[in-house]
Coordinates of C-alpha atoms and ligand atoms in Angstrom, one line a residue:
M1 CA 0.0 0.0 0.0
R2 CA 1.4 3.4 -1.0
P3 CA 0.9 6.0 1.8
A4 CA 0.8 8.9 -0.8
A5 CA -2.4 7.7 -2.6
P6 CA -4.9 8.2 0.2
L7 CA -3.2 11.4 1.3
A8 CA -3.4 12.8 -2.2
A9 CA -7.0 11.8 -2.5
L10 CA -7.8 13.5 0.8
L11 CA -6.0 16.7 -0.3
V12 CA -7.9 16.8 -3.6
L13 CA -11.1 16.2 -1.8
A14 CA -10.3 19.0 0.6
A15 CA -9.5 21.4 -2.3
L16 CA -12.7 20.5 -4.0
T17 CA -14.7 21.0 -0.8
A18 CA -13.0 24.4 -0.2
A19 CA -13.7 25.5 -3.8
A20 CA -17.4 24.3 -3.6
L21 CA -17.8 26.2 -0.3
L22 CA -16.3 29.4 -1.8
L23 CA -18.6 29.0 -4.8
V24 CA -21.8 28.4 -2.8
L25 CA -21.2 30.6 0.3
A26 CA -19.5 33.7 -0.9
P27 CA -22.0 35.0 -3.5
A28 CA -24.9 34.0 -1.2
R29 CA -23.4 36.1 1.6
L30 CA -23.2 39.1 -0.7
L31 CA -26.7 38.7 -2.2
P32 CA -29.3 39.7 0.3
V33 CA -28.9 43.5 0.3
R34 CA -31.1 45.1 2.9
T35 CA -32.9 48.2 2.0
K36 CA -32.8 51.3 4.2
Y37 CA -35.5 54.0 4.3
G38 CA -35.5 57.7 5.2
L39 CA -38.3 60.2 5.6
V40 CA -38.2 63.9 5.0
F41 CA -41.0 66.4 5.5
D42 CA -40.8 69.5 3.3
A43 CA -42.8 72.0 5.4
G44 CA -43.2 74.7 2.8
S45 CA -45.2 77.9 3.0
T46 CA -48.1 76.7 0.9
H47 CA -48.2 73.0 1.7
T48 CA -46.3 70.1 3.4
A49 CA -45.1 67.1 1.6
L50 CA -43.6 63.9 2.9
Y51 CA -40.9 62.1 0.8
V52 CA -40.0 58.4 1.4
Y53 CA -36.5 57.5 0.2
R54 CA -34.9 54.1 -0.1
W55 CA -31.3 53.0 -0.7
P56 CA -29.3 49.7 -0.4
A57 CA -28.1 49.3 3.1
D58 CA -24.6 48.2 2.2
K59 CA -24.1 51.3 0.1
E60 CA -24.0 53.9 2.8
N61 CA -21.8 57.0 2.5
G62 CA -22.6 57.7 -1.1
T63 CA -21.9 54.3 -2.5
G64 CA -25.4 53.8 -3.7
I65 CA -28.0 56.0 -5.2
V66 CA -31.2 56.9 -3.4
S67 CA -34.5 56.4 -5.0
Q68 CA -37.9 57.9 -4.1
V69 CA -40.5 55.4 -3.0
Q70 CA -43.4 57.7 -2.3
S71 CA -44.4 61.3 -2.0
C72 CA -47.4 62.5 -0.2
T73 CA -48.8 66.0 -0.1
A74 CA -50.7 66.8 3.1
N75 CA -54.1 68.3 2.8
G76 CA -54.5 71.9 3.9
S77 CA -51.9 74.6 3.8
G78 CA -48.4 74.9 5.1
I79 CA -47.7 74.4 8.9
S80 CA -47.0 78.2 9.2
S81 CA -50.7 78.8 8.5
Y82 CA -51.6 77.0 11.7
A83 CA -50.1 79.8 13.8
D84 CA -53.3 80.2 15.7
D85 CA -54.1 76.4 15.8
P86 CA -50.8 74.7 16.4
A87 CA -52.4 71.3 17.1
G88 CA -53.9 71.5 13.6
A89 CA -50.4 71.6 12.1
G90 CA -49.5 68.3 13.8
A91 CA -52.8 66.6 12.8
S92 CA -52.3 67.7 9.1
L93 CA -49.2 65.5 8.9
K94 CA -50.7 62.3 10.1
P95 CA -52.4 61.0 6.9
C96 CA -49.1 61.2 5.1
L97 CA -47.3 59.4 7.9
D98 CA -49.9 56.7 7.9
K99 CA -49.4 56.3 4.2
A100 CA -45.6 56.1 4.7
M101 CA -46.0 53.4 7.3
T102 CA -47.7 51.2 4.7
V103 CA -44.5 51.1 2.5
I104 CA -41.9 50.8 5.2
P105 CA -41.7 47.2 6.5
A106 CA -42.8 47.2 10.2
E107 CA -39.4 45.8 11.4
Q108 CA -37.5 48.7 9.8
Q109 CA -39.7 51.6 10.9
R110 CA -37.8 52.1 14.2
E111 CA -34.5 52.6 12.4
T112 CA -35.9 54.9 9.7
P113 CA -34.3 58.4 10.1
T114 CA -37.1 61.0 9.9
Y115 CA -36.5 64.8 9.5
L116 CA -38.7 67.8 9.1
G117 CA -37.3 70.8 7.4
A118 CA -39.3 74.1 7.3
T119 CA -38.6 76.8 4.8
A120 CA -39.7 80.4 4.1
G121 CA -43.2 80.2 5.5
M122 CA -41.8 79.3 9.0
R123 CA -39.0 81.8 8.6
L124 CA -41.6 84.5 8.1
L125 CA -43.7 83.3 11.1
R126 CA -40.6 83.2 13.3
E127 CA -39.9 86.8 12.4
Q128 CA -43.4 87.8 13.1
N129 CA -43.8 85.9 16.4
S130 CA -41.2 83.4 17.4
T131 CA -43.5 82.0 20.2
K132 CA -46.1 81.0 17.6
A133 CA -43.4 79.3 15.5
E134 CA -42.2 77.3 18.5
Q135 CA -45.7 76.2 19.3
V136 CA -46.2 75.0 15.8
F137 CA -42.9 73.1 16.0
A138 CA -43.8 71.5 19.4
E139 CA -47.1 70.2 18.0
V140 CA -45.5 68.9 14.8
T141 CA -42.8 67.1 16.9
K142 CA -45.5 65.6 19.1
A143 CA -47.4 64.3 16.1
I144 CA -44.4 62.7 14.5
R145 CA -43.2 61.1 17.8
E146 CA -46.5 59.1 17.9
Y147 CA -45.1 57.1 15.0
P148 CA -42.5 54.3 15.5
V149 CA -39.7 56.2 13.5
D150 CA -36.3 57.5 14.4
F151 CA -37.3 61.2 14.5
R152 CA -34.3 63.3 14.4
G153 CA -35.9 66.7 14.8
A154 CA -37.6 69.6 13.1
Q155 CA -35.6 72.5 11.9
I156 CA -36.0 75.8 10.0
L157 CA -33.6 75.8 7.1
T158 CA -31.9 79.0 6.2
G159 CA -32.3 80.3 2.7
N160 CA -28.7 79.4 1.9
E161 CA -29.2 75.8 3.2
E162 CA -32.4 75.5 1.1
G163 CA -30.5 76.7 -2.0
A164 CA -27.4 74.5 -1.3
F165 CA -29.4 71.3 -0.7
G166 CA -31.4 71.9 -3.8
W167 CA -28.2 72.3 -5.8
I168 CA -26.8 69.1 -4.2
T169 CA -30.0 67.2 -5.1
V170 CA -30.0 68.2 -8.8
N171 CA -26.3 67.5 -9.3
Y172 CA -26.4 64.2 -7.4
L173 CA -29.3 63.0 -9.5
L174 CA -27.7 64.2 -12.8
E175 CA -24.4 62.5 -11.7
T176 CA -22.5 65.6 -12.2
L177 CA -20.6 65.4 -8.9
I178 CA -19.5 61.8 -9.4
K179 CA -20.3 59.6 -12.4
V180 CA -20.6 55.8 -12.1
W181 CA -20.1 53.7 -15.2
G182 CA -19.4 50.0 -15.8
G183 CA -19.9 47.6 -12.9
E184 CA -23.4 46.9 -12.0
R185 CA -24.9 50.2 -12.9
A186 CA -28.4 49.3 -12.1
E187 CA -27.4 49.2 -8.4
Y188 CA -25.2 52.3 -8.8
S189 CA -22.6 50.6 -6.7
F190 CA -19.0 51.9 -6.8
S191 CA -17.8 48.4 -7.5
G192 CA -17.5 49.6 -11.1
K193 CA -15.6 52.6 -12.2
W194 CA -16.4 56.2 -11.2
T195 CA -15.0 59.5 -12.3
H196 CA -15.3 63.1 -11.3
P197 CA -17.0 64.8 -14.3
P198 CA -15.5 68.1 -15.3
M199 CA -16.6 71.1 -13.3
E200 CA -18.4 72.5 -16.4
D201 CA -20.9 69.7 -16.2
V202 CA -22.2 70.9 -12.8
V203 CA -25.5 72.7 -13.2
G204 CA -27.0 75.6 -11.2
A205 CA -30.3 75.4 -9.4
L206 CA -33.2 77.8 -9.4
D207 CA -36.0 77.2 -7.0
L208 CA -39.3 79.2 -6.8
G209 CA -41.2 78.5 -3.6
G210 CA -44.3 80.0 -2.2
A211 CA -42.5 82.6 0.0
S212 CA -39.0 82.6 -1.2
T213 CA -36.9 81.9 -4.3
Q214 CA -33.3 80.6 -4.4
I215 CA -30.6 80.7 -7.0
T216 CA -27.5 78.5 -6.5
F217 CA -24.6 78.0 -8.9
L218 CA -20.8 77.5 -9.2
P219 CA -19.5 81.0 -10.1
G220 CA -16.6 81.5 -12.4
T221 CA -14.7 83.3 -9.7
T222 CA -14.6 82.8 -6.0
S223 CA -16.2 85.4 -3.8
D224 CA -15.4 86.3 -0.2
D225 CA -18.9 87.2 0.7
K226 CA -19.8 84.8 3.4
N227 CA -23.5 85.7 3.1
T228 CA -23.8 84.2 -0.4
T229 CA -21.1 81.5 -0.3
A230 CA -21.5 77.9 0.7
L231 CA -18.5 75.7 0.9
L232 CA -19.3 72.1 0.1
R233 CA -16.9 69.2 0.2
L234 CA -18.4 66.3 -1.7
Y235 CA -16.7 63.2 -2.9
G236 CA -13.3 64.6 -2.3
T237 CA -13.9 67.8 -4.2
N238 CA -14.4 71.3 -2.8
Y239 CA -17.2 73.4 -4.3
S240 CA -17.6 77.0 -3.5
V241 CA -21.1 77.8 -4.6
Y242 CA -22.9 81.1 -4.8
T243 CA -26.3 80.9 -3.2
H244 CA -28.9 83.5 -2.5
S245 CA -32.4 83.2 -1.2
Y246 CA -34.8 86.1 -1.7
L247 CA -37.4 86.0 1.1
C248 CA -40.8 87.4 0.0
Y249 CA -40.1 86.7 -3.7
G250 CA -41.8 83.4 -3.7
Q251 CA -44.8 83.3 -6.0
K252 CA -47.5 83.3 -3.3
Q253 CA -46.0 86.4 -1.5
V254 CA -45.5 88.2 -4.8
L255 CA -49.1 87.6 -5.9
K256 CA -50.4 88.7 -2.5
R257 CA -48.5 91.9 -2.7
L258 CA -49.6 92.4 -6.2
L259 CA -53.3 91.9 -5.4
A260 CA -53.0 94.1 -2.4
S261 CA -51.6 96.9 -4.5
L262 CA -54.1 96.4 -7.3
H263 CA -57.1 96.5 -5.0
Q264 CA -55.8 99.3 -2.9
D265 CA -57.2 97.4 0.1
S266 CA -57.3 99.3 3.3
P267 CA -54.0 98.3 4.9
D268 CA -54.6 95.6 7.5
P269 CA -52.5 96.0 10.6
Q270 CA -51.3 92.4 10.4
Q271 CA -50.2 92.8 6.9
I272 CA -48.2 95.9 7.7
A273 CA -46.3 93.9 10.3
H274 CA -45.5 91.3 7.8
P275 CA -41.8 91.1 6.9
C276 CA -42.7 91.1 3.2
Y277 CA -44.3 94.5 3.5
P278 CA -41.6 96.8 4.8
K279 CA -43.2 99.8 3.3
G280 CA -46.8 98.9 3.6
Y281 CA -48.5 98.6 0.3
Q282 CA -46.4 101.1 -1.6
E283 CA -44.1 98.3 -2.8
N284 CA -45.3 97.9 -6.4
V285 CA -42.2 97.3 -8.4
T286 CA -43.3 94.0 -9.7
T287 CA -46.8 95.3 -10.5
A288 CA -45.9 97.4 -13.4
E289 CA -44.0 94.5 -15.0
L290 CA -46.9 92.1 -14.6
Y291 CA -49.2 94.7 -16.2
N292 CA -47.0 94.7 -19.3
S293 CA -47.1 90.9 -19.6
P294 CA -49.1 89.6 -22.6
C295 CA -50.6 86.9 -20.5
V296 CA -52.3 89.2 -17.9
P297 CA -53.3 92.7 -19.0
T298 CA -54.8 93.2 -15.6
P299 CA -53.9 90.3 -13.3
S300 CA -57.1 90.5 -11.2
T301 CA -59.4 90.4 -14.2
P302 CA -58.1 88.6 -17.3
S303 CA -60.0 89.4 -20.5
P304 CA -63.0 87.0 -21.3
A305 CA -61.2 85.8 -24.4
Q306 CA -58.2 84.9 -22.3
V307 CA -60.2 83.0 -19.7
L308 CA -62.0 81.2 -22.5
M309 CA -58.8 80.2 -24.1
L310 CA -57.2 79.1 -20.9
Q311 CA -60.2 77.3 -19.7
K312 CA -60.1 75.2 -22.9
D313 CA -56.6 74.2 -21.8
F314 CA -57.4 73.6 -18.2
P315 CA -61.1 73.0 -18.1
T316 CA -61.1 71.8 -14.5
R317 CA -59.4 74.8 -13.0
N318 CA -61.4 77.6 -11.6
K319 CA -61.1 81.3 -12.5
I320 CA -59.2 82.3 -9.4
H321 CA -56.7 79.5 -10.1
L322 CA -56.4 80.6 -13.7
R323 CA -55.7 84.2 -12.8
D324 CA -53.1 83.1 -10.2
S325 CA -51.3 80.7 -12.5
C326 CA -51.3 83.2 -15.3
A327 CA -49.9 85.9 -13.0
A328 CA -47.4 83.4 -11.6
S329 CA -46.1 82.5 -15.0
S330 CA -45.7 86.2 -15.8
Y331 CA -43.8 86.5 -12.6
V332 CA -41.5 83.6 -13.5
L333 CA -40.7 85.4 -16.7
T334 CA -40.1 88.6 -14.9
L335 CA -37.9 87.0 -12.3
L336 CA -35.8 85.1 -14.8
L337 CA -35.4 87.8 -17.5
Q338 CA -35.4 91.0 -15.4
G339 CA -34.3 89.6 -12.0
Y340 CA -31.7 87.1 -12.9
K341 CA -30.9 88.6 -16.3
F342 CA -31.3 85.6 -18.5
D343 CA -31.6 86.6 -22.1
D344 CA -32.9 84.9 -25.3
K345 CA -29.7 82.9 -25.6
T346 CA -29.1 81.8 -22.0
W347 CA -32.8 81.1 -21.7
L348 CA -32.2 77.9 -23.7
N349 CA -30.0 76.6 -20.8
I350 CA -32.9 76.7 -18.4
H351 CA -34.6 73.3 -17.9
F352 CA -37.9 73.3 -16.1
Q353 CA -37.9 70.0 -14.3
K354 CA -40.0 68.6 -11.5
Q355 CA -38.2 65.2 -11.5
V356 CA -34.9 63.6 -12.4
S357 CA -34.8 59.8 -12.6
N358 CA -38.3 59.7 -10.9
V359 CA -37.0 61.6 -7.9
D360 CA -38.6 65.0 -7.1
V361 CA -36.2 67.8 -7.5
G362 CA -36.1 69.9 -4.3
W363 CA -33.9 70.5 -1.2
T364 CA -35.2 67.4 0.7
L365 CA -33.0 64.7 -0.9
G366 CA -29.9 66.8 -0.5
Y367 CA -30.8 67.5 3.1
M368 CA -31.3 63.8 3.8
L369 CA -28.1 62.8 2.0
N370 CA -26.1 65.3 4.1
L371 CA -27.7 64.4 7.4
T372 CA -27.3 60.7 6.9
N373 CA -23.7 61.2 5.7
M374 CA -24.4 59.6 2.5
I375 CA -22.4 62.0 0.4
P376 CA -18.9 61.4 1.7
S377 CA -16.5 64.4 1.8
E378 CA -13.8 62.0 0.8
T379 CA -13.6 59.9 -2.4
P380 CA -15.2 56.5 -2.1
Q381 CA -13.2 53.3 -2.0
R382 CA -12.9 51.5 -5.3
A383 CA -13.9 48.0 -5.9
A384 CA -14.5 46.8 -2.4
V385 CA -16.8 44.1 -3.6
L386 CA -16.4 41.8 -6.6
P387 CA -19.5 41.3 -8.8
K388 CA -21.0 37.8 -8.7
S389 CA -19.8 36.8 -12.2
K390 CA -16.2 37.6 -11.2
W391 CA -16.6 35.6 -8.0
V392 CA -17.6 32.5 -9.9
A393 CA -14.7 32.9 -12.4
A394 CA -12.2 33.6 -9.6
T395 CA -13.4 30.6 -7.6
V396 CA -13.3 28.2 -10.6
I397 CA -9.8 29.4 -11.5
L398 CA -8.7 29.0 -7.9
A399 CA -10.1 25.4 -7.7
I400 CA -8.3 24.4 -11.0
I401 CA -5.1 25.8 -9.7
L402 CA -5.4 23.9 -6.4
I403 CA -6.3 20.7 -8.2
L404 CA -3.3 21.1 -10.5
I405 CA -1.0 21.7 -7.5
F406 CA -2.2 18.6 -5.7
C407 CA -1.9 16.6 -8.9
L408 CA 1.7 17.7 -9.2
I409 CA 2.4 16.8 -5.6
T410 CA 0.8 13.4 -6.0
A411 CA 2.7 12.8 -9.2
L412 CA 6.0 13.8 -7.4
C413 CA 5.3 11.4 -4.6
Y414 CA 4.6 8.5 -7.1
W415 CA 7.8 9.5 -9.0
K416 CA 9.8 9.4 -5.7
D417 CA 8.1 6.1 -4.7
S418 CA 9.0 4.5 -8.0
S419 CA 12.5 5.9 -8.3
G420 CA 14.1 5.9 -4.8
Y421 CA 12.1 4.4 -2.0
E422 CA 10.1 1.7 -3.8
M423 CA 8.9 -0.9 -1.3
L424 CA 8.5 -4.5 -2.1
Ligands
NAG1 C1 -20.1 56.3 6.9 O1 -19.3 57.4 7.5 C2 -19.4 57.5 8.8 C3 -18.6 58.8 9.2 O2 -18.5 59.7 8.2 C4 -18.9 56.3 9.5 O3 -19.0 56.4 10.9 C5 -19.7 55.1 9.0 O4 -19.1 53.9 9.6 C6 -19.6 55.0 7.5 N1 -20.5 53.9 7.1 C7 -20.1 53.0 6.2 C8 -21.1 51.9 5.8 O5 -19.0 53.0 5.7
NAG2 C1 -57.1 64.7 1.5 O1 -58.5 64.8 1.7 C2 -59.2 63.9 0.8 C3 -60.7 64.3 1.0 O2 -61.0 64.6 2.3 C4 -58.9 62.5 1.2 O3 -59.6 61.6 0.3 C5 -57.5 62.3 1.1 O4 -57.1 61.0 1.5 C6 -56.7 63.2 1.9 N1 -55.3 63.0 1.6 C7 -54.3 63.2 2.6 C8 -52.9 62.9 2.2 O5 -54.6 63.5 3.7
NAG3 C1 -47.0 85.9 19.9 O1 -47.9 84.8 20.1 C2 -48.2 84.5 21.5 C3 -49.0 83.2 21.5 O2 -50.0 83.2 20.6 C4 -48.9 85.7 22.1 O3 -49.2 85.5 23.4 C5 -48.0 86.9 22.0 O4 -48.8 88.1 22.4 C6 -47.6 87.2 20.5 N1 -46.6 88.2 20.5 C7 -46.7 89.2 19.6 C8 -45.6 90.2 19.7 O5 -47.6 89.3 18.8
NAG4 C1 -24.1 90.0 5.2 O1 -25.2 90.0 6.0 C2 -25.2 90.9 7.2 C3 -26.4 90.7 8.0 O2 -27.5 90.3 7.2 C4 -25.1 92.3 6.6 O3 -25.0 93.2 7.7 C5 -23.8 92.4 5.8 O4 -23.8 93.7 5.2 C6 -23.8 91.4 4.7 N1 -22.6 91.4 4.0 C7 -22.5 91.6 2.7 C8 -21.1 91.7 2.1 O5 -23.4 91.7 1.9
NAG5 C1 -11.0 71.6 0.7 O1 -11.5 72.3 1.8 C2 -10.9 71.8 3.0 C3 -11.6 72.5 4.2 O2 -13.0 72.4 4.1 C4 -9.4 72.0 3.0 O3 -8.9 71.5 4.2 C5 -8.8 71.3 1.8 O4 -7.5 71.6 1.7 C6 -9.5 71.8 0.5 N1 -9.0 71.0 -0.6 C7 -8.7 71.6 -1.8 C8 -8.2 70.6 -2.8 O5 -8.8 72.7 -2.0
NAG6 C1 -46.6 102.5 -7.8 O1 -47.9 102.7 -8.4 C2 -48.3 104.0 -8.6 C3 -49.7 104.0 -9.2 O2 -50.6 103.1 -8.4 C4 -47.4 104.7 -9.6 O3 -47.7 106.0 -9.7 C5 -46.0 104.6 -9.0 O4 -45.0 105.1 -9.9 C6 -45.6 103.1 -8.8 N1 -44.3 103.0 -8.2 C7 -43.3 102.2 -8.7 C8 -42.0 102.2 -8.0 O5 -43.5 101.5 -9.7
NAG7 C1 -24.2 68.9 6.4 O1 -24.3 68.4 7.7 C2 -23.2 68.7 8.5 C3 -23.5 68.1 9.9 O2 -23.6 66.7 9.7 C4 -23.1 70.2 8.6 O3 -22.0 70.6 9.4 C5 -22.9 70.8 7.2 O4 -22.8 72.2 7.3 C6 -24.0 70.4 6.4 N1 -23.9 70.8 5.0 C7 -24.5 71.8 4.5 C8 -24.3 72.1 3.1 O5 -25.3 72.5 5.2

């Protein structure tokens, strides 16, 4: 009996077992990618919306793209309109939270980070009466805490934050901060290749809200003005963006001022105290421009022919809404052409977009990405994980090499047996 034969057989068997284990276990261990969820309330001046986001759990810190699972617009107006009924603000959020709980698996709700960000409507209320703003926040917090989520607080964003987060959202979705290609692109994992697109690809963001409007872009030159500069370090690159928020220049505030000046209403003491009316009703700079717009000869009373024409386009909308949307579109033109100085040529670079890759464009996604640390300030690690196909190939090659080595050892043993130490 040759002692080398069973030994070699054992070794080959061990090699095969190890290879099989690698083949079976390794990809299986990589496969079940858990999904994480995040909730962000956009408490705007005209309404509140709740966004439910989802991302693969193993792709934290910017190694996976976030998708939007659900958006829900709360009934009623923005939380700032509940200044005299704070409990109503809390109650207004519940239907949307109920809806979100139906899409987030029960076992994951407790670990779902939840944020509420309020914008210009609450900024204005805080300026008017900070006690009232605090009461609204207390009620909103109470309402959200009734749900089994990881509530991380309600906050009033500054205008600059609102602008910067909107800019991050747009550029993140357009892949102009970091571009992923090759690899398993559907998962947007960084297992493939990624590049920093050139700075020229980065786009600016314009945002027209109800009470404020924001403009954010990468300027050609750097400015020292701290008030309008936001320094962002994303994926290992520093961006010094210009951002400016114009409070009171959101479309609702502009229309209110416009109507007030047209109707020459008797000034109401509350309105005078409003931060958007520093000079009472005398502020009519935008009025003259709206008058000249072809859409609305007199914003409060469009001509019958115009109403007829517009009602054909939007038969379900009422006249008040028509008048407002017409005046609003005139205002958008005025803001872009006269305010921000776009011209016939640069106009072509403006893209009016509500969504990119099925995700709503707004500040909420950028806000959540920042607060969950999902956009790393350093460049991500390359190729931490092999795709499944490469695992299989690598394992097969490894197994073949192992078998070859053992075959060689076995052959050597036999050769030694037959040449030197042959036993009889
Ligand atoms: C993400 O980054 C934070 C700190 O920036 C770190 O604590 C955390 O472990 C990172 N998560 C992953 C999955 O790398
Ligand atoms: C809004 O109100 C309508 C009618 O009352 C109701 O059918 C709908 O479910 C409500 N939606 C939300 C999000 O509360
Ligand atoms: C602010 O609101 C609180 C609570 O409603 C009220 O008591 C207070 O008088 C208000 N302050 C001002 C300056 O209007
Ligand atoms: C920055 O803002 C402060 C306070 O709002 C103001 O006093 C200051 O003049 C601003 N600086 C510049 C350079 O605009
Ligand atoms: C980016 O900014 C950080 C501070 O936020 C600074 O330490 C770093 O040197 C800057 N990097 C470059 C390339 O400018
Ligand atoms: C404001 O409107 C009045 C007429 O109502 C007009 O005489 C005045 O010039 C306007 N002011 C501005 C700054 O447009
Ligand atoms: C992002 O969040 C960090 C805190 O986690 C904060 O220091 C930073 O200023 C935020 N970024 C922006 C653009 O606000």
